[in-house]
Each structure stands twice: as C-alpha cells, then as structure tokens.
mmCIF file of C-alpha atoms and ligand atoms in Angstrom:
data_model
loop_
_atom_site.group_PDB
_atom_site.id
_atom_site.type_symbol
_atom_site.label_atom_id
_atom_site.label_comp_id
_atom_site.label_asym_id
_atom_site.label_seq_id
_atom_site.Cartn_x
_atom_site.Cartn_y
_atom_site.Cartn_z
ATOM 1 C CA MET A 1 21.631 12.133 -12.901
ATOM 2 C CA LYS A 2 20.589 11.707 -9.443
ATOM 3 C CA LEU A 3 16.653 10.625 -9.528
ATOM 4 C CA SER A 4 14.496 9.378 -11.781
ATOM 5 C CA LEU A 5 10.627 9.575 -11.395
ATOM 6 C CA VAL A 6 8.903 6.591 -12.852
ATOM 7 C CA VAL A 7 4.923 7.283 -13.331
ATOM 8 C CA PRO A 8 2.801 4.960 -15.176
ATOM 9 C CA CYS A 9 -0.159 6.596 -16.986
ATOM 10 C CA TYR A 10 -3.271 5.183 -17.955
ATOM 11 C CA ASN A 11 -6.108 7.565 -19.095
ATOM 12 C CA GLU A 12 -4.677 10.552 -16.796
ATOM 13 C CA ALA A 13 -5.046 13.143 -19.376
ATOM 14 C CA GLU A 14 -6.059 15.504 -16.938
ATOM 15 C CA ASN A 15 -3.520 14.836 -14.241
ATOM 16 C CA VAL A 16 -0.015 14.593 -15.962
ATOM 17 C CA LEU A 17 0.322 18.353 -16.686
ATOM 18 C CA ALA A 18 -0.466 19.238 -13.257
ATOM 19 C CA PHE A 19 1.751 16.458 -12.104
ATOM 20 C CA GLN A 20 4.878 17.700 -13.651
ATOM 21 C CA GLU A 21 3.846 21.224 -12.380
ATOM 22 C CA ALA A 22 3.945 19.835 -8.959
ATOM 23 C CA VAL A 23 6.996 18.061 -9.307
ATOM 24 C CA LEU A 24 9.024 21.424 -10.337
ATOM 25 C CA GLU A 25 7.379 23.028 -7.642
ATOM 26 C CA ALA A 26 8.516 20.191 -5.458
ATOM 27 C CA PHE A 27 12.022 20.399 -6.553
ATOM 28 C CA ALA A 28 12.720 23.708 -6.795
ATOM 29 C CA GLY A 29 16.487 24.380 -5.491
ATOM 30 C CA CYS A 30 16.819 20.464 -4.726
ATOM 31 C CA GLY A 31 20.431 21.226 -5.788
ATOM 32 C CA TYR A 32 20.238 17.778 -7.962
ATOM 33 C CA ASP A 33 19.505 16.773 -11.340
ATOM 34 C CA TYR A 34 16.516 14.593 -11.845
ATOM 35 C CA GLU A 35 13.939 13.148 -14.532
ATOM 36 C CA ILE A 36 10.448 11.983 -15.109
ATOM 37 C CA VAL A 37 9.965 8.898 -17.043
ATOM 38 C CA PHE A 38 6.328 8.800 -18.080
ATOM 39 C CA VAL A 39 4.986 5.578 -19.639
ATOM 40 C CA ASP A 40 1.806 5.802 -21.412
ATOM 41 C CA ASP A 41 -0.040 2.560 -20.444
ATOM 42 C CA GLY A 42 -1.859 2.510 -24.027
ATOM 43 C CA SER A 43 -4.347 5.530 -22.858
ATOM 44 C CA LYS A 44 -7.567 5.930 -24.523
ATOM 45 C CA ASP A 45 -7.792 9.572 -23.938
ATOM 46 C CA ALA A 46 -5.426 12.691 -24.527
ATOM 47 C CA THR A 47 -2.870 11.402 -22.131
ATOM 48 C CA LEU A 48 -0.250 10.688 -24.836
ATOM 49 C CA HIS A 49 -0.750 14.170 -26.454
ATOM 50 C CA ASN A 50 -0.168 15.841 -23.178
ATOM 51 C CA LEU A 51 3.106 13.883 -22.517
ATOM 52 C CA LYS A 52 4.545 14.747 -25.948
ATOM 53 C CA LYS A 53 3.538 18.487 -24.981
ATOM 54 C CA LEU A 54 5.316 17.940 -21.773
ATOM 55 C CA TYR A 55 8.605 16.178 -23.821
ATOM 56 C CA LYS A 56 8.769 19.093 -26.378
ATOM 57 C CA ALA A 57 8.999 21.887 -23.742
ATOM 58 C CA GLN A 58 11.372 19.904 -21.575
ATOM 59 C CA ALA A 59 10.767 21.609 -18.590
ATOM 60 C CA CYS A 60 12.753 19.173 -16.876
ATOM 61 C CA PRO A 61 14.472 16.438 -18.615
ATOM 62 C CA VAL A 62 11.311 14.199 -19.665
ATOM 63 C CA LYS A 63 11.251 10.797 -21.105
ATOM 64 C CA VAL A 64 7.862 9.590 -22.215
ATOM 65 C CA VAL A 65 7.164 5.775 -23.267
ATOM 66 C CA SER A 66 4.307 4.916 -24.768
ATOM 67 C CA PHE A 67 2.471 1.135 -25.170
ATOM 68 C CA SER A 68 0.867 -0.269 -28.310
ATOM 69 C CA ARG A 69 -1.693 -1.092 -25.851
ATOM 70 C CA ASN A 70 -2.791 -1.139 -22.314
ATOM 71 C CA PHE A 71 -0.141 -3.602 -20.001
ATOM 72 C CA GLY A 72 -1.292 -2.893 -16.548
ATOM 73 C CA LYS A 73 0.573 -0.465 -14.163
ATOM 74 C CA GLU A 74 2.992 -3.465 -12.988
ATOM 75 C CA ALA A 75 4.466 -3.278 -16.556
ATOM 76 C CA GLY A 76 4.324 0.507 -16.915
ATOM 77 C CA ILE A 77 6.804 0.000 -13.573
ATOM 78 C CA TYR A 78 8.555 -2.028 -15.733
ATOM 79 C CA ALA A 79 9.344 -0.198 -18.702
ATOM 80 C CA GLY A 80 9.939 3.085 -16.778
ATOM 81 C CA MET A 81 12.590 1.378 -14.502
ATOM 82 C CA THR A 82 14.457 0.313 -17.939
ATOM 83 C CA HIS A 83 14.516 3.605 -19.260
ATOM 84 C CA ALA A 84 15.679 5.478 -16.144
ATOM 85 C CA SER A 85 18.931 6.666 -15.878
ATOM 86 C CA GLY A 86 18.868 7.788 -11.945
ATOM 87 C CA GLU A 87 21.127 6.711 -9.183
ATOM 88 C CA TYR A 88 18.071 6.752 -7.143
ATOM 89 C CA ILE A 89 14.728 5.281 -8.692
ATOM 90 C CA SER A 90 11.261 6.538 -7.383
ATOM 91 C CA LEU A 91 7.625 4.834 -8.019
ATOM 92 C CA ILE A 92 4.767 7.277 -8.360
ATOM 93 C CA ASP A 93 1.422 7.692 -9.465
ATOM 94 C CA ALA A 94 0.190 10.350 -11.702
ATOM 95 C CA ASP A 95 -3.476 11.271 -9.984
ATOM 96 C CA LEU A 96 -1.056 13.099 -7.400
ATOM 97 C CA GLN A 97 -2.508 10.869 -4.515
ATOM 98 C CA GLN A 98 1.167 10.507 -3.813
ATOM 99 C CA ARG A 99 2.788 14.093 -3.117
ATOM 100 C CA PRO A 100 6.078 14.716 -4.972
ATOM 101 C CA GLU A 101 7.353 16.673 -1.600
ATOM 102 C CA ILE A 102 7.311 13.292 -0.066
ATOM 103 C CA VAL A 103 9.950 12.166 -2.863
ATOM 104 C CA ARG A 104 12.290 14.522 -1.479
ATOM 105 C CA ASP A 105 12.144 13.796 1.864
ATOM 106 C CA MET A 106 12.903 9.910 0.303
ATOM 107 C CA VAL A 107 15.611 11.341 -1.508
ATOM 108 C CA LYS A 108 16.980 12.632 1.848
ATOM 109 C CA ILE A 109 16.746 9.335 3.702
ATOM 110 C CA LEU A 110 18.577 7.881 1.404
ATOM 111 C CA ASP A 111 21.627 10.149 1.131
ATOM 112 C CA GLU A 112 21.705 10.172 4.784
ATOM 113 C CA LYS A 113 21.789 6.213 5.595
ATOM 114 C CA PRO A 114 23.679 4.376 3.029
ATOM 115 C CA ASP A 115 22.594 1.032 4.467
ATOM 116 C CA ILE A 116 19.372 1.706 3.659
ATOM 117 C CA ASP A 117 18.164 1.022 0.213
ATOM 118 C CA VAL A 118 15.081 1.637 -0.129
ATOM 119 C CA VAL A 119 12.320 4.037 1.449
ATOM 120 C CA ALA A 120 8.742 2.971 0.933
ATOM 121 C CA ALA A 121 5.629 5.040 2.116
ATOM 122 C CA TYR A 122 2.772 3.409 3.701
ATOM 123 C CA GLN A 123 -0.561 4.753 4.308
ATOM 124 C CA ASP A 124 -1.417 5.989 7.808
ATOM 125 C CA ARG A 125 -4.794 6.245 7.223
ATOM 126 C CA ARG A 126 -6.886 4.846 4.333
ATOM 127 C CA GLY A 127 -10.044 6.359 2.824
ATOM 128 C CA GLU A 128 -11.412 3.793 2.038
ATOM 129 C CA GLY A 129 -14.537 1.463 3.023
ATOM 130 C CA LYS A 130 -14.701 -1.133 5.747
ATOM 131 C CA LEU A 131 -15.329 -4.068 3.873
ATOM 132 C CA LEU A 132 -12.374 -3.687 1.401
ATOM 133 C CA SER A 133 -10.175 -2.864 4.390
ATOM 134 C CA PHE A 134 -11.229 -6.281 6.088
ATOM 135 C CA PHE A 135 -10.617 -7.975 2.935
ATOM 136 C CA LYS A 136 -6.958 -6.378 2.296
ATOM 137 C CA LYS A 137 -6.145 -7.254 6.250
ATOM 138 C CA CYS A 138 -7.289 -10.614 5.384
ATOM 139 C CA PHE A 139 -5.104 -11.044 2.120
ATOM 140 C CA TYR A 140 -2.283 -9.509 3.983
ATOM 141 C CA LYS A 141 -2.515 -12.205 6.640
ATOM 142 C CA ILE A 142 -2.876 -15.246 3.890
ATOM 143 C CA ILE A 143 -0.014 -14.183 1.669
ATOM 144 C CA ASN A 144 2.414 -13.310 4.628
ATOM 145 C CA LYS A 145 1.397 -16.854 6.275
ATOM 146 C CA LEU A 146 1.506 -18.910 2.932
ATOM 147 C CA SER A 147 4.243 -17.626 1.128
ATOM 148 C CA ASN A 148 8.382 -16.884 2.098
ATOM 149 C CA VAL A 149 7.890 -13.494 1.485
ATOM 150 C CA THR A 150 7.050 -10.975 3.627
ATOM 151 C CA LEU A 151 4.987 -8.127 2.902
ATOM 152 C CA HIS A 152 3.966 -4.809 5.103
ATOM 153 C CA ALA A 153 0.336 -4.868 4.616
ATOM 154 C CA ASP A 154 -0.437 -0.732 4.395
ATOM 155 C CA ALA A 155 2.910 -0.168 1.958
ATOM 156 C CA SER A 156 2.546 0.782 -1.439
ATOM 157 C CA ASP A 157 4.283 1.113 -4.577
ATOM 158 C CA PHE A 158 5.548 4.546 -3.448
ATOM 159 C CA ARG A 159 8.868 4.142 -2.953
ATOM 160 C CA THR A 160 12.561 5.581 -3.881
ATOM 161 C CA PHE A 161 15.176 2.978 -3.728
ATOM 162 C CA ARG A 162 18.750 2.350 -5.216
ATOM 163 C CA ARG A 163 19.632 1.788 -9.129
ATOM 164 C CA SER A 164 21.076 -1.477 -7.774
ATOM 165 C CA VAL A 165 17.602 -2.430 -6.355
ATOM 166 C CA ALA A 166 15.985 -1.466 -9.878
ATOM 167 C CA GLN A 167 18.403 -3.869 -11.447
ATOM 168 C CA SER A 168 17.424 -6.762 -9.078
ATOM 169 C CA MET A 169 14.015 -6.164 -9.795
ATOM 170 C CA LEU A 170 14.320 -5.968 -13.459
ATOM 171 C CA GLU A 171 16.127 -9.150 -13.688
ATOM 172 C CA MET A 172 12.913 -10.604 -12.511
ATOM 173 C CA THR A 173 11.327 -11.267 -15.701
ATOM 174 C CA GLU A 174 7.793 -12.944 -14.741
ATOM 175 C CA TRP A 175 5.283 -12.146 -16.557
ATOM 176 C CA HIS A 176 2.926 -11.940 -13.826
ATOM 177 C CA ARG A 177 4.098 -9.106 -11.971
ATOM 178 C CA PHE A 178 3.091 -8.608 -8.284
ATOM 179 C CA SER A 179 5.403 -5.272 -7.100
ATOM 180 C CA LYS A 180 5.073 -5.528 -3.490
ATOM 181 C CA GLY A 181 6.052 -9.423 -3.504
ATOM 182 C CA ILE A 182 8.963 -8.639 -5.590
ATOM 183 C CA PHE A 183 10.021 -5.850 -3.779
ATOM 184 C CA SER A 184 9.800 -7.897 -0.745
ATOM 185 C CA TRP A 185 11.538 -11.120 -2.926
ATOM 186 C CA VAL A 186 14.533 -9.240 -3.740
ATOM 187 C CA GLY A 187 15.570 -8.066 -0.337
ATOM 188 C CA TYR A 188 17.693 -5.063 0.358
ATOM 189 C CA SER A 189 16.976 -3.291 3.665
ATOM 190 C CA ALA A 190 13.959 -0.822 3.541
ATOM 191 C CA GLU A 191 12.705 1.816 5.484
ATOM 192 C CA TYR A 192 8.960 2.843 6.057
ATOM 193 C CA ILE A 193 7.602 6.281 6.455
ATOM 194 C CA PRO A 194 4.273 7.398 6.538
ATOM 195 C CA TYR A 195 2.253 9.279 4.465
ATOM 196 C CA THR A 196 -1.296 10.563 3.990
ATOM 197 C CA ALA A 197 -2.843 9.815 0.421
ATOM 198 C CA CYS A 198 -4.511 12.908 -0.969
ATOM 199 C CA ALA A 199 -7.603 12.936 -3.047
ATOM 200 C CA ARG A 200 -7.156 11.613 -7.099
ATOM 201 C CA LYS A 201 -6.898 14.965 -8.944
ATOM 202 C CA ALA A 202 -9.422 14.227 -11.844
ATOM 203 C CA GLY A 203 -10.859 11.090 -13.106
ATOM 204 C CA THR A 204 -11.406 7.710 -11.636
ATOM 205 C CA SER A 205 -9.199 4.817 -10.108
ATOM 206 C CA LYS A 206 -8.770 1.881 -12.434
ATOM 207 C CA TRP A 207 -9.114 -0.796 -9.636
ATOM 208 C CA SER A 208 -12.303 -2.575 -9.088
ATOM 209 C CA PHE A 209 -13.062 -4.765 -6.693
ATOM 210 C CA GLY A 210 -12.659 -8.073 -9.195
ATOM 211 C CA LYS A 211 -9.465 -6.553 -10.349
ATOM 212 C CA LEU A 212 -8.532 -6.259 -6.704
ATOM 213 C CA ALA A 213 -9.445 -9.913 -6.190
ATOM 214 C CA ASN A 214 -7.381 -11.075 -8.967
ATOM 215 C CA TYR A 215 -4.679 -9.097 -7.804
ATOM 216 C CA ALA A 216 -4.780 -10.623 -4.847
ATOM 217 C CA ILE A 217 -4.518 -13.969 -6.326
ATOM 218 C CA ASP A 218 -1.623 -13.260 -8.711
ATOM 219 C CA GLY A 219 -0.036 -12.326 -5.461
ATOM 220 C CA ILE A 220 -0.428 -15.499 -3.250
ATOM 221 C CA ILE A 221 0.299 -17.756 -6.666
ATOM 222 C CA GLY A 222 3.163 -15.670 -7.631
ATOM 223 C CA PHE A 223 4.667 -16.073 -4.415
ATOM 224 C CA SER A 224 4.056 -19.226 -2.730
ATOM 225 C CA THR A 225 3.119 -22.866 -3.659
ATOM 226 C CA ARG A 226 1.606 -24.094 -0.709
ATOM 227 C CA PRO A 227 -1.858 -23.720 -1.937
ATOM 228 C CA LEU A 228 -0.937 -26.900 -3.938
ATOM 229 C CA ARG A 229 -0.154 -28.724 -0.840
ATOM 230 C CA ILE A 230 -3.644 -27.537 0.868
ATOM 231 C CA ALA A 231 -5.169 -29.600 -2.483
ATOM 232 C CA THR A 232 -2.799 -32.670 -1.505
ATOM 233 C CA TYR A 233 -4.052 -32.273 2.311
ATOM 234 C CA LEU A 234 -7.198 -32.259 1.299
ATOM 235 C CA GLY A 235 -7.162 -35.416 -0.832
ATOM 236 C CA GLY A 236 -5.354 -37.127 1.907
ATOM 237 C CA LEU A 237 -8.085 -36.238 4.254
ATOM 238 C CA THR A 238 -11.054 -37.181 2.005
ATOM 239 C CA ALA A 239 -9.008 -40.504 1.385
ATOM 240 C CA PHE A 240 -8.911 -41.493 4.756
ATOM 241 C CA ALA A 241 -12.401 -40.534 5.689
ATOM 242 C CA ALA A 242 -13.696 -42.906 2.843
ATOM 243 C CA LEU A 243 -11.329 -45.533 4.326
ATOM 244 C CA ILE A 244 -12.987 -45.233 7.561
ATOM 245 C CA TYR A 245 -16.749 -44.911 6.108
ATOM 246 C CA MET A 246 -15.985 -47.894 3.880
ATOM 247 C CA ILE A 247 -15.298 -50.110 6.851
ATOM 248 C CA VAL A 248 -18.213 -48.935 8.483
ATOM 249 C CA VAL A 249 -20.449 -50.093 5.480
ATOM 250 C CA VAL A 250 -18.713 -53.305 5.069
ATOM 251 C CA LEU A 251 -19.067 -54.193 8.724
ATOM 252 C CA GLN A 252 -22.883 -52.809 8.321
ATOM 253 C CA LYS A 253 -23.573 -54.849 5.670
ATOM 254 C CA LEU A 254 -21.961 -58.253 7.005
ATOM 255 C CA ILE A 255 -23.480 -57.466 10.519
ATOM 256 C CA VAL A 256 -26.947 -56.295 9.934
ATOM 257 C CA GLY A 257 -27.553 -55.760 6.543
ATOM 258 C CA ILE A 258 -28.497 -52.792 4.554
ATOM 259 C CA ASP A 259 -31.907 -51.551 3.414
ATOM 260 C CA VAL A 260 -31.819 -49.652 -0.050
ATOM 261 C CA ALA A 261 -31.735 -45.584 1.342
ATOM 262 C CA GLY A 262 -29.063 -43.576 1.814
ATOM 263 C CA TYR A 263 -30.341 -41.016 -0.842
ATOM 264 C CA ALA A 264 -29.256 -38.024 0.559
ATOM 265 C CA THR A 265 -25.827 -39.184 2.041
ATOM 266 C CA ILE A 266 -24.942 -40.281 -1.544
ATOM 267 C CA ILE A 267 -26.174 -36.785 -3.064
ATOM 268 C CA VAL A 268 -24.073 -34.984 -0.379
ATOM 269 C CA LEU A 269 -20.746 -37.067 -1.038
ATOM 270 C CA ILE A 270 -21.333 -36.901 -4.775
ATOM 271 C CA LEU A 271 -21.554 -32.860 -4.225
ATOM 272 C CA LEU A 272 -19.164 -32.501 -1.562
ATOM 273 C CA LEU A 273 -16.532 -34.414 -3.304
ATOM 274 C CA GLY A 274 -17.020 -33.012 -6.804
ATOM 275 C CA SER A 275 -16.670 -29.460 -5.457
ATOM 276 C CA MET A 276 -13.325 -30.353 -3.513
ATOM 277 C CA GLN A 277 -12.143 -31.966 -6.782
ATOM 278 C CA LEU A 278 -12.755 -28.707 -8.671
ATOM 279 C CA PHE A 279 -11.385 -26.624 -6.131
ATOM 280 C CA ALA A 280 -8.030 -28.736 -6.508
ATOM 281 C CA ILE A 281 -8.209 -28.445 -10.198
ATOM 282 C CA GLY A 282 -8.735 -24.955 -9.918
ATOM 283 C CA ILE A 283 -5.774 -24.209 -7.597
ATOM 284 C CA ILE A 284 -3.584 -26.444 -10.238
ATOM 285 C CA GLY A 285 -4.913 -24.709 -13.111
ATOM 286 C CA GLU A 286 -3.843 -21.548 -11.451
ATOM 287 C CA TYR A 287 -0.291 -22.776 -11.367
ATOM 288 C CA VAL A 288 -0.531 -24.574 -15.191
ATOM 289 C CA GLY A 289 -1.939 -21.407 -16.677
ATOM 290 C CA ARG A 290 1.206 -19.449 -15.221
ATOM 291 C CA THR A 291 3.498 -21.734 -16.412
ATOM 292 C CA PHE A 292 1.812 -21.646 -19.490
ATOM 293 C CA GLU A 293 1.823 -17.727 -20.015
ATOM 294 C CA GLN A 294 5.729 -17.715 -19.044
ATOM 295 C CA SER A 295 6.673 -20.791 -20.994
ATOM 296 C CA LYS A 296 5.702 -18.637 -24.200
ATOM 297 C CA ASN A 297 8.221 -15.934 -23.096
ATOM 298 C CA ARG A 298 6.666 -13.062 -24.437
ATOM 299 C CA PRO A 299 7.695 -9.477 -23.384
ATOM 300 C CA ILE A 300 6.343 -8.022 -20.489
ATOM 301 C CA TYR A 301 5.240 -4.866 -22.342
ATOM 302 C CA ILE A 302 5.397 -3.312 -26.335
ATOM 303 C CA ALA A 303 6.560 0.223 -26.881
ATOM 304 C CA LYS A 304 5.097 1.767 -29.689
ATOM 305 C CA GLU A 305 7.372 4.875 -28.994
ATOM 306 C CA VAL A 306 10.136 5.877 -26.897
ATOM 307 C CA LEU A 307 10.938 9.867 -26.846
ATOM 308 C CA LEU A 308 14.118 10.459 -25.178
ATOM 309 C CA PRO A 309 15.495 13.905 -24.143
ATOM 310 C CA GLU A 310 18.806 13.225 -26.553
ATOM 311 C CA ASP A 311 16.675 12.538 -29.745
ATOM 312 C CA LYS A 312 14.967 15.667 -29.496
ATOM 313 C CA GLU A 313 16.493 17.907 -32.345
HETATM 314 N N1 UDP B 401 -2.350 2.805 -13.911
HETATM 315 C C1 UDP B 401 -1.492 2.162 -15.149
HETATM 316 N N2 UDP B 401 -1.995 1.054 -15.865
HETATM 317 C C2 UDP B 401 -3.318 0.598 -15.448
HETATM 318 C C3 UDP B 401 -4.034 0.931 -14.064
HETATM 319 C C4 UDP B 401 -3.496 1.998 -13.666
HETATM 320 O O1 UDP B 401 -0.415 2.513 -15.471
HETATM 321 O O2 UDP B 401 -3.720 -0.237 -15.963
HETATM 322 C C5 UDP B 401 -1.490 3.983 -13.133
HETATM 323 C C6 UDP B 401 -2.621 4.903 -12.966
HETATM 324 O O3 UDP B 401 -2.605 6.064 -14.365
HETATM 325 C C7 UDP B 401 -2.039 5.546 -11.844
HETATM 326 C C8 UDP B 401 -1.223 4.475 -10.906
HETATM 327 O O4 UDP B 401 -1.098 3.310 -11.730
HETATM 328 O O5 UDP B 401 -0.858 6.395 -12.063
HETATM 329 C C9 UDP B 401 -2.757 4.038 -10.177
HETATM 330 O O6 UDP B 401 -3.722 3.750 -10.406
HETATM 331 P P1 UDP B 401 -4.918 4.319 -9.478
HETATM 332 O O7 UDP B 401 -4.958 5.726 -9.201
HETATM 333 O O8 UDP B 401 -6.020 3.768 -10.401
HETATM 334 O O9 UDP B 401 -4.493 3.331 -8.762
HETATM 335 P P2 UDP B 401 -5.210 4.043 -6.643
HETATM 336 O O10 UDP B 401 -4.438 4.950 -6.430
HETATM 337 O O11 UDP B 401 -6.738 3.883 -7.007
HETATM 338 O O12 UDP B 401 -4.744 2.369 -6.206
HETATM 339 MG MG1 MG B 402 -4.620 6.759 -7.610
#
C-alpha cells in the first residue's frame, strides 16, 4: 500500500460520499495503491451509515473506525494513523475544503525528494474575518516566542508524510493533543506548499471562537512551561514593589506620622494583588490539570467498531 488517506469525520453525512467520489476521480490512473481510513468521531447524523455503505462497496480499499462518542479531531487523526498501512499517510478533512488533487501533488514531491519527509499545505488566502485573523496572528507570535516548537502561521493539518513520521507521532501518547505542535516537535524536514481552501461542501464548521481559544491555550500549555515563569516573575516583581512601599510607609510613619486615610490605595492594592494571585493560580492550575488528566492514563479514543477490508467476507 502506497498511500493512506486519514479522514476524521464528525457529522459529515452529506460529505463523505462526495469525498470518496472526489478521491476516486483525483487518483484515477495514478498507478499506485491507496486506501481511505475514515474515522467516525461519534457523529450524530448518518455519517456512520454512509461510511458503512462505502465500506461495503469497496470502490477503493476503505477502512472505517467508529468511535464510541465524540473524541475530537485530534483523536480521530491518532486513530486513523494507527490503522493506516500506507507507506505515505495523508491527513485530509471530509468536507472537501482540501482538494484530494493536492494530495497527489504531495505524493509526487515525496517521491521526487527523498530527503523531504513531510509535505504540508498552508492556506495562501483565508476567507475568514479580520478579527479572527488578528487573533490567529497573535497566537502564532506568542506560541513561537514561548515554546520550543516553531509553527508555520498558516499551515494546517493538511499534510502528507512518510510512515516514519506517523510512527513518531503515534509514540507521543499525550492526551491533550495539538497536532501542529506535535508535527513540529517530532522534527523531520518539511516542505510547505500553498493551497486555497474551498468552501465547505455541506454542513457547518465545528469550530467556534471559544473552541479555537481553548485549542490555542492547549497549544501553548502543551509545548511550553514558560507561562509558569510568568507567575514567578510577577511574584518577584510585586515582592520588590511591596518592599519599597513598606520602607516608604515606615519612613512616613516615623518622620511625619500618618493620618488614617488611604482607603483607595488599600482597595486598589487588594484588587490588584488578588487578581494577580488568581491569574498565577490559574496558570498553575492549567498544568496541574493536564498532569492529572495524563496521569489517569486513559486511552486517547475508544473505538466501538473497526471495519477493515480483509474482514469483509
Ligand atoms: N472533526 C472531527 N471531530 C470533531 C470536529 C471536527 O473529526 O470533533 C472533523 C470534521 O468532520 C472535518 C475536520 O475535522 O473533517 C475539520 O473540521 P471543520 O471542517 O469543522 O474545521 P474547519 O475546516 O472549519 O477548520
Ligand atoms: Mg472544514
């Protein structure tokens, strides 16, 4: 098997059939074997039903992994890679925003350049709002500064890579998965190619602003302990300021005496210090929480059903 297309699907009933059509069309006469590994991420619509249809038909080798509930796209990618048997593995969305034709180009690059291990597509033109663009830009600036991984600002999960890369990614069994960071962390040499994301074929995007914000925090916390250092610095800074102010107050008392006032100062200080403490506890909490989650050693996903072509009678 030359290529495995790993496709996480969550409520994509209207897209999966068209997706396979597009793949068959794009890879017609490519001259190598390929398979599609669909992961049904606990969809609530007819996605699994439609995937089973594709599995029965086997128009090309089709595998279906069906989760017991929604575990998220990252878990879907992990499960898909686990069951992929291709020499190359490609991550692609089910909504046809990422054209399968591009995967063919990616395969060609991997074939032609043996020292390239990953071909990643980045969006050359984003059809999203200015505000979101701005936040995304900020996020990449922050994470590239704070963490020891470097992320390409517009790169997506849309990638094709060699089996060894997938193996390395599977060895990273962390529970809070942030695949862009994982890709950067495992290393290997990548080539970036531009692509234009098409409009979603059907259905809606599963990403809300809140979800994206959480994902961004996961990314930063998952690949850097520098935020903890922020708390340390903040504490040091306030301790220093407090010391100075203490000396000022003592001198004031000794030299001129203090009349009881300073209500505003006290309120401001209480609020300021209180919020700084909560902020620092929050940061620590993020790390403690993740340590807790990871220490339970729960599986990244639970597959209710795995359909492989060889099991089909
Ligand atoms: N997806 C998934 N599990 C989820 C959310 C999304 O498997 O919990 C899949 C979804 O079906 C799609 C891909 O991840 O194939 C990308 O999702 P979406 O199109 O909503 O994201 P966007 O393209 O808007 O970034
Ligand atoms: Mg999409």
